[in-house]
Coordinates of C-alpha atoms and ligand atoms in Angstrom, one line a residue:
M1 CA -55.0 29.9 -138.2
K2 CA -56.3 26.6 -137.1
T3 CA -56.1 26.4 -133.1
P4 CA -53.1 24.7 -131.5
N5 CA -53.9 22.1 -129.0
T6 CA -56.7 23.2 -127.0
L7 CA -55.7 21.4 -123.9
L8 CA -52.3 23.1 -123.5
A9 CA -53.7 26.4 -124.5
A10 CA -56.1 26.3 -121.4
T11 CA -53.4 25.2 -119.1
G12 CA -52.0 28.0 -117.3
T13 CA -48.0 28.2 -116.9
T14 CA -47.2 26.5 -113.4
I15 CA -47.8 28.1 -110.1
F16 CA -44.0 27.5 -109.3
T17 CA -42.8 29.6 -112.2
V18 CA -45.6 32.5 -111.6
M19 CA -44.2 32.7 -108.2
S20 CA -40.3 32.4 -108.5
A21 CA -40.6 35.4 -111.1
L22 CA -43.0 37.1 -108.7
A23 CA -40.3 36.4 -105.8
A24 CA -37.7 37.8 -108.0
E25 CA -39.2 40.5 -109.0
H26 CA -40.0 41.4 -105.5
R27 CA -36.6 40.1 -104.1
S28 CA -38.6 38.1 -101.5
I29 CA -37.5 35.5 -99.6
N30 CA -38.7 32.3 -102.1
L31 CA -40.5 29.6 -99.6
G32 CA -42.5 28.8 -102.8
Q33 CA -41.1 26.4 -105.4
G34 CA -39.6 23.3 -103.5
F35 CA -35.8 23.7 -103.9
P36 CA -33.1 23.8 -101.5
D37 CA -31.0 26.9 -101.2
T38 CA -27.5 24.9 -100.4
D39 CA -26.4 22.5 -103.0
G40 CA -26.2 18.7 -102.4
P41 CA -23.2 16.4 -101.2
E42 CA -19.7 17.2 -102.5
D43 CA -19.0 13.6 -103.7
V44 CA -21.8 13.6 -106.0
L45 CA -21.0 16.8 -107.4
R46 CA -17.2 15.9 -107.7
A47 CA -18.7 12.5 -109.6
A48 CA -20.9 14.6 -111.8
A49 CA -17.8 16.8 -112.8
D50 CA -15.0 14.3 -113.1
A51 CA -17.5 12.2 -115.5
L52 CA -17.7 15.2 -117.7
F53 CA -13.9 14.6 -118.6
D54 CA -13.6 11.0 -119.5
G55 CA -15.1 10.6 -122.7
R56 CA -18.6 9.4 -122.1
N57 CA -20.5 12.2 -123.3
Q58 CA -22.3 10.8 -126.3
Y59 CA -25.9 9.3 -125.9
P60 CA -26.0 6.7 -122.9
P61 CA -28.2 3.5 -123.2
M62 CA -31.8 4.6 -123.4
T63 CA -32.8 3.1 -120.1
G64 CA -29.9 4.5 -118.3
V65 CA -25.9 3.7 -117.7
P66 CA -25.7 0.4 -116.1
E67 CA -24.2 1.8 -112.9
L68 CA -27.3 4.0 -112.2
R69 CA -29.7 0.8 -113.1
Q70 CA -27.5 -1.1 -110.9
A71 CA -27.9 1.6 -108.0
V72 CA -31.4 2.0 -108.3
A73 CA -31.9 -1.8 -107.8
A74 CA -29.4 -1.9 -104.9
A75 CA -31.5 0.9 -103.1
N76 CA -34.6 -0.7 -103.8
A77 CA -33.4 -3.6 -102.0
R78 CA -31.5 -1.9 -99.3
F79 CA -34.1 0.5 -98.2
Y80 CA -37.3 -1.8 -99.0
G81 CA -36.2 -5.2 -99.6
L82 CA -37.3 -5.2 -103.2
T83 CA -35.7 -7.7 -105.5
V84 CA -35.5 -5.4 -108.7
D85 CA -33.5 -6.5 -112.2
P86 CA -31.7 -3.5 -113.3
A87 CA -31.8 -4.4 -116.6
S88 CA -35.2 -5.0 -117.4
E89 CA -36.9 -3.3 -114.4
V90 CA -35.3 0.1 -113.9
V91 CA -35.9 3.3 -116.4
V92 CA -33.7 6.3 -115.8
T93 CA -35.5 9.5 -117.0
S94 CA -35.0 13.2 -117.1
G95 CA -36.5 14.0 -113.8
A96 CA -39.2 12.4 -112.0
T97 CA -41.6 14.7 -114.3
E98 CA -40.8 12.7 -117.2
A99 CA -41.1 9.3 -115.5
I100 CA -44.7 10.2 -114.4
T101 CA -45.8 11.2 -117.9
A102 CA -43.4 8.1 -119.1
C103 CA -45.6 5.6 -117.1
L104 CA -48.8 7.0 -117.9
M105 CA -48.1 6.7 -121.7
A106 CA -47.0 3.2 -120.9
L107 CA -50.2 2.3 -119.2
L108 CA -53.3 4.7 -120.4
D109 CA -55.6 4.4 -123.6
P110 CA -57.8 7.4 -124.3
G111 CA -60.9 6.5 -122.3
D112 CA -59.2 4.8 -119.4
E113 CA -60.2 6.2 -115.8
V114 CA -57.4 7.1 -113.5
V115 CA -58.2 7.9 -109.8
L116 CA -56.2 11.3 -108.8
I117 CA -55.9 12.2 -105.4
E118 CA -56.6 15.9 -104.3
P119 CA -54.5 17.9 -103.6
L120 CA -52.4 17.1 -106.5
Y121 CA -49.0 18.0 -107.9
D122 CA -49.6 20.2 -111.0
T123 CA -48.6 18.0 -113.6
Y124 CA -50.8 15.0 -113.2
L125 CA -54.1 16.4 -114.7
P126 CA -52.7 18.1 -117.7
V127 CA -51.0 14.9 -118.7
V128 CA -54.0 12.6 -117.9
R129 CA -55.9 14.7 -120.3
L130 CA -53.6 14.9 -122.7
L131 CA -53.5 11.1 -123.1
G132 CA -57.1 11.3 -123.7
A133 CA -57.6 9.7 -120.2
V134 CA -60.4 10.6 -117.8
P135 CA -59.5 11.9 -114.4
K136 CA -61.3 10.8 -111.4
L137 CA -60.9 12.8 -108.5
V138 CA -61.0 11.9 -104.6
R139 CA -60.3 14.7 -102.4
L140 CA -58.2 14.7 -99.1
T141 CA -59.1 17.7 -96.9
P142 CA -57.4 20.0 -94.2
P143 CA -56.4 19.7 -91.1
R144 CA -56.3 16.0 -91.2
W145 CA -56.0 15.0 -94.7
E146 CA -57.4 11.6 -94.3
L147 CA -58.2 9.4 -96.6
P148 CA -61.9 8.8 -97.6
R149 CA -62.3 5.7 -98.1
A150 CA -65.8 5.2 -99.3
A151 CA -65.3 8.0 -101.8
L152 CA -62.1 6.4 -103.1
A153 CA -63.7 3.3 -103.8
A154 CA -66.2 4.8 -105.4
A155 CA -63.7 6.5 -107.8
F156 CA -62.9 2.9 -108.9
G157 CA -64.9 1.1 -111.9
P158 CA -64.4 -1.2 -114.5
R159 CA -62.7 1.4 -116.6
T160 CA -60.1 2.4 -114.1
K161 CA -56.7 1.5 -115.5
A162 CA -54.7 3.0 -112.8
L163 CA -54.5 5.2 -109.5
L164 CA -51.7 7.9 -109.6
L165 CA -50.5 7.8 -105.5
N166 CA -48.0 10.3 -104.0
T167 CA -46.4 9.5 -100.8
P168 CA -45.0 11.3 -99.1
M169 CA -47.3 14.0 -100.4
N170 CA -46.8 17.4 -102.1
P171 CA -48.2 19.8 -100.9
T172 CA -49.8 18.4 -97.6
G173 CA -46.9 16.8 -96.2
K174 CA -48.9 13.7 -95.2
V175 CA -47.2 10.2 -95.4
F176 CA -49.8 7.6 -96.3
T177 CA -50.1 4.9 -93.3
A178 CA -49.6 1.1 -93.6
A179 CA -53.7 0.7 -93.5
E180 CA -54.3 3.4 -95.7
L181 CA -51.7 1.2 -98.4
A182 CA -53.6 -1.8 -97.7
F183 CA -57.0 -0.6 -98.2
I184 CA -55.4 1.0 -101.5
A185 CA -54.0 -2.4 -102.2
E186 CA -57.1 -4.1 -102.0
L187 CA -58.9 -1.8 -104.1
L188 CA -56.2 -1.8 -107.0
Q189 CA -56.5 -5.9 -107.0
K190 CA -60.3 -5.8 -107.0
N191 CA -60.3 -3.4 -110.0
D192 CA -57.6 -5.1 -111.8
A193 CA -55.7 -1.5 -111.9
Y194 CA -51.8 -0.4 -111.7
A195 CA -50.4 2.5 -109.6
V196 CA -48.2 4.9 -110.8
C197 CA -46.6 5.7 -107.2
D198 CA -45.0 9.4 -106.9
E199 CA -42.3 8.9 -104.4
V200 CA -39.8 11.7 -105.1
Y201 CA -39.9 12.6 -101.2
E202 CA -39.2 8.7 -100.0
H203 CA -36.3 10.0 -98.2
L204 CA -38.0 13.0 -96.5
T205 CA -40.0 11.6 -93.7
Y206 CA -39.9 12.7 -90.3
D207 CA -40.4 11.8 -86.3
G208 CA -40.1 8.2 -87.2
W209 CA -42.5 8.1 -90.0
R210 CA -41.3 5.3 -92.5
H211 CA -42.2 5.4 -96.0
I212 CA -43.8 2.4 -97.3
P213 CA -43.6 1.8 -101.2
L214 CA -47.2 0.7 -102.3
M215 CA -44.9 -1.5 -104.3
T216 CA -43.8 -3.8 -101.2
L217 CA -47.4 -4.9 -100.3
P218 CA -48.2 -8.1 -100.9
G219 CA -49.6 -8.9 -104.7
L220 CA -48.6 -5.5 -105.7
R221 CA -45.1 -6.2 -107.2
E222 CA -46.7 -6.2 -110.5
R223 CA -49.0 -3.7 -110.4
C224 CA -46.7 -0.5 -109.2
L225 CA -44.8 1.9 -111.1
R226 CA -42.3 3.2 -108.6
I227 CA -41.0 6.6 -109.2
G228 CA -37.9 8.2 -107.4
S229 CA -35.8 11.5 -108.1
A230 CA -32.7 12.6 -107.5
G231 CA -33.4 16.2 -107.1
K232 CA -35.0 15.6 -103.9
T233 CA -32.7 12.8 -102.5
F234 CA -29.6 14.5 -103.4
S235 CA -30.7 18.3 -102.8
L236 CA -30.0 18.8 -106.7
T237 CA -33.2 19.8 -108.1
G238 CA -31.8 21.3 -111.4
W239 CA -30.3 18.0 -112.2
K240 CA -33.8 16.2 -113.3
V241 CA -32.5 12.5 -113.0
G242 CA -35.6 10.5 -112.4
Y243 CA -35.9 6.6 -112.0
A244 CA -39.0 4.4 -112.4
T245 CA -38.9 0.9 -110.9
V246 CA -41.3 -0.8 -112.8
P247 CA -42.3 -4.5 -113.3
A248 CA -40.6 -6.4 -116.4
A249 CA -43.7 -7.0 -118.3
L250 CA -43.9 -3.0 -118.4
G251 CA -40.3 -2.3 -118.7
P252 CA -40.2 -2.4 -122.4
L253 CA -43.3 0.1 -122.4
V254 CA -41.9 2.6 -120.2
A255 CA -39.0 2.8 -121.9
K256 CA -40.8 3.1 -125.2
A257 CA -42.6 6.2 -123.5
H258 CA -39.3 7.5 -122.6
Q259 CA -37.6 7.1 -125.9
N260 CA -40.2 9.3 -127.6
L261 CA -40.0 12.2 -124.8
T262 CA -36.2 12.6 -124.3
F263 CA -34.7 9.3 -124.9
T264 CA -32.0 9.5 -123.0
T265 CA -30.6 11.7 -119.7
P266 CA -27.1 13.3 -119.3
P267 CA -24.8 10.8 -118.6
N268 CA -22.4 12.3 -115.9
L269 CA -25.5 12.9 -114.1
Q270 CA -26.4 9.6 -114.0
R271 CA -23.1 8.4 -113.0
A272 CA -22.6 10.8 -109.9
V273 CA -26.4 9.9 -108.8
A274 CA -25.2 6.1 -108.9
V275 CA -22.4 7.1 -106.5
G276 CA -25.1 9.1 -104.5
L277 CA -27.4 6.5 -103.9
A278 CA -24.5 4.1 -102.7
K279 CA -23.8 6.3 -100.1
D280 CA -24.3 5.3 -96.3
D281 CA -27.2 5.0 -94.4
A282 CA -26.1 8.1 -92.3
Y283 CA -26.3 10.1 -95.3
F284 CA -29.8 9.3 -95.9
A285 CA -30.7 9.8 -92.2
G286 CA -28.9 13.0 -91.6
L287 CA -30.9 14.5 -94.7
A288 CA -34.2 13.7 -92.9
A289 CA -33.0 15.1 -89.5
D290 CA -31.7 18.2 -91.0
L291 CA -35.0 18.8 -92.7
A292 CA -36.8 17.6 -89.9
A293 CA -35.3 20.4 -87.7
R294 CA -36.0 23.1 -90.6
R295 CA -39.1 22.0 -90.8
D296 CA -39.8 22.7 -86.8
R297 CA -38.1 26.0 -86.7
L298 CA -40.6 27.1 -89.8
S299 CA -43.7 25.8 -88.2
A300 CA -42.8 27.1 -84.7
G301 CA -42.4 30.5 -86.4
L302 CA -45.6 30.6 -88.3
A303 CA -47.5 29.2 -85.3
A304 CA -45.7 31.8 -83.0
L305 CA -47.6 34.5 -85.5
G306 CA -50.8 33.1 -84.9
M307 CA -51.1 31.0 -88.3
G308 CA -52.9 27.4 -88.2
V309 CA -49.8 25.2 -89.0
L310 CA -50.7 21.7 -89.9
P311 CA -48.3 19.1 -89.3
T312 CA -45.8 17.6 -91.9
M313 CA -44.6 13.9 -91.8
G314 CA -42.2 14.2 -95.0
S315 CA -41.5 16.1 -97.9
Y316 CA -40.2 19.9 -98.0
F317 CA -43.6 21.6 -97.1
V318 CA -45.3 23.0 -94.4
T319 CA -49.0 24.2 -95.0
A320 CA -50.7 26.9 -93.0
D321 CA -54.0 28.3 -92.4
Y322 CA -53.5 32.1 -92.5
A323 CA -57.0 33.2 -91.3
P324 CA -56.0 33.7 -87.6
L325 CA -53.8 36.8 -89.4
G326 CA -57.1 38.3 -90.5
F327 CA -56.3 38.7 -94.0
D328 CA -59.2 39.6 -96.0
G329 CA -58.6 37.7 -99.5
D330 CA -58.3 34.3 -100.8
D331 CA -54.9 32.0 -101.0
V332 CA -53.8 33.6 -104.5
A333 CA -54.3 37.2 -103.0
F334 CA -52.7 36.0 -99.7
C335 CA -49.4 35.0 -101.4
R336 CA -49.1 37.7 -103.9
H337 CA -49.5 40.2 -101.0
I338 CA -47.1 38.6 -98.7
T339 CA -44.3 38.5 -101.7
E340 CA -45.1 42.1 -102.3
H341 CA -45.5 43.8 -98.9
A342 CA -43.8 41.3 -96.5
G343 CA -41.2 39.9 -98.8
V344 CA -42.1 36.3 -98.5
T345 CA -43.1 34.0 -101.1
A346 CA -45.3 31.2 -100.9
I347 CA -47.6 28.9 -102.8
P348 CA -51.6 28.7 -102.6
L349 CA -52.9 25.5 -101.7
S350 CA -55.5 26.4 -104.2
A351 CA -53.1 25.6 -106.9
F352 CA -53.5 21.9 -106.1
Y353 CA -56.8 21.4 -106.8
A354 CA -58.6 21.2 -110.0
T355 CA -61.9 22.7 -108.9
E356 CA -63.3 24.6 -105.8
A357 CA -60.6 24.4 -103.2
P358 CA -59.8 25.6 -99.6
R359 CA -59.0 29.4 -100.0
H360 CA -57.0 30.3 -96.9
H361 CA -53.9 27.6 -96.8
A362 CA -50.4 28.4 -98.1
R363 CA -47.7 26.2 -98.6
F364 CA -44.3 26.9 -97.2
A365 CA -41.0 25.3 -98.4
F366 CA -38.7 24.8 -95.4
C367 CA -35.9 23.6 -97.4
K368 CA -33.9 26.6 -96.6
R369 CA -31.0 27.7 -94.6
P370 CA -31.9 28.1 -90.8
E371 CA -31.0 31.9 -91.2
V372 CA -33.3 32.3 -94.2
L373 CA -36.1 30.6 -92.5
D374 CA -35.8 33.2 -89.4
E375 CA -35.7 36.0 -91.9
A376 CA -38.6 35.2 -93.6
V377 CA -40.8 34.7 -90.1
A378 CA -39.1 37.9 -88.9
R379 CA -40.7 39.7 -92.0
L380 CA -43.9 38.2 -91.7
A381 CA -44.0 38.9 -88.0
R382 CA -43.2 42.6 -89.0
H383 CA -45.4 43.1 -91.7
F384 CA -48.6 41.4 -89.8
G385 CA -47.7 42.8 -86.3
A386 CA -47.3 46.3 -87.8
A387 CA -50.5 45.8 -89.5
S388 CA -52.6 44.5 -86.8
Q389 CA -51.4 47.3 -84.5
D390 CA -52.1 49.9 -87.0
A391 CA -55.8 51.3 -85.5
S392 CA -57.1 51.8 -89.5
G393 CA -55.8 48.1 -89.6
R394 CA -57.2 45.3 -91.5
G395 CA -58.6 47.3 -94.4
R396 CA -55.2 49.3 -95.1
A397 CA -52.2 46.5 -94.7
L398 CA -54.3 43.6 -94.9
T399 CA -56.7 43.3 -97.8
G400 CA -56.7 41.0 -100.5
T401 CA -56.2 43.6 -103.4
G402 CA -53.5 45.8 -101.7
Ligands
PMP1 N1 -43.5 14.9 -108.1 C1 -43.6 15.6 -106.9 C2 -44.7 15.4 -105.9 C3 -42.8 16.9 -106.9 O1 -43.1 17.6 -106.0 C4 -42.0 16.9 -107.6 C5 -41.2 18.3 -107.6 N2 -40.3 18.4 -108.3 C6 -41.8 16.2 -109.0 C7 -42.7 15.1 -108.9 C8 -40.7 16.4 -110.0 O2 -39.5 15.9 -109.7 P1 -38.5 15.9 -110.6 O3 -37.6 17.8 -110.2 O4 -37.2 15.1 -110.7 O5 -38.8 16.0 -112.1
LIG2 N1 -41.7 19.8 -107.0 C1 -41.7 21.6 -106.6 C2 -42.5 21.9 -106.2 O1 -43.6 21.7 -105.6 C3 -41.5 22.6 -108.0 C4 -40.9 21.7 -109.3 C5 -41.6 22.8 -110.3 O2 -41.1 23.8 -110.6 N2 -41.8 22.0 -111.4 O3 -42.8 23.2 -105.6

């Protein structure tokens, strides 16, 4: 038999699926894969249900139903002051995942270079490689996750077609600052490159941190492809409705990529997301305030255990260094260990790196009910408390293999 696609054969099943399956097997509290444990707003759910029954269940327009494209354009104006033409500059996709692939397909030819920032979301690298493009990796390092400006500048060259930027960032919770974005903008212009901007956590920022779309910087309107996700904005991750806001010149290319990937996205969900995007400012502020409180709750709990909790400015995630717990193993072993022995699941940070990575950090999702977060912390406290009090101690309860 001839070998099927070598790149896919070499790509593992996503860590989110692996850890969620392990969590289910051990009935552990799943703070791994990032999804809320309560559904999003009732009016949005109702709109989706109602929309199933009014006779518009055949293929919708390829780039999205007019209601949603208009709502995406209006949200761009309301939140960021961007003027967007709903007919030519918005493409609705089946999740941000599809939008990322469609935008990369629209830009890249084989051999083009793409600058990626580690730690990175797990679909970026396989898709860039499947398109025959060449990834150029630049790394942020804990605990500060600062942009290494010289390394970033050095990653750009004459063959650079695009940068993929994720802010607010998964898994670090970093929100790129105005100064960092200005530096990136200069590099893009100097090197005549595009930016695919994964902004799925755009409304999930805390402590006064404000998300700034790279697209709003002077001179970047025509270089940026800005991606949002209803999954995060309305706590409905299973819906898989994404939207790309793109320059008019690239709209037809993104649409043609989408046409070959999924062609269209369920019309009732699109219409409900349009209702969601029109919700008042209090909804968006409330979502962020609510998640900030959950972040604080989980961060405080993990810190009280002695873990080195890193600050989170946005997203669903908090990252913590577990070395102070005395666990003797790498992050994959740690996440497996706490799933099996403490009844709590997290994601190993090394899953977000292409090569050699920090090996003693885990990512915990805090988009869960407060009582669930409390129970997770209590379970970890019981486990590590008991283990550290055991005289035969570290060896027995805290080994990476146990
Ligand atoms: N980008 C990032 C950074 C994410 O964390 C996620 C997670 N869901 C996605 C993209 C995918 O979004 P969607 O579920 O809308 O496909
Ligand atoms: N974005 C989610 C996370 O980072 C997971 C999405 C997925 O499972 N593909 O946890």
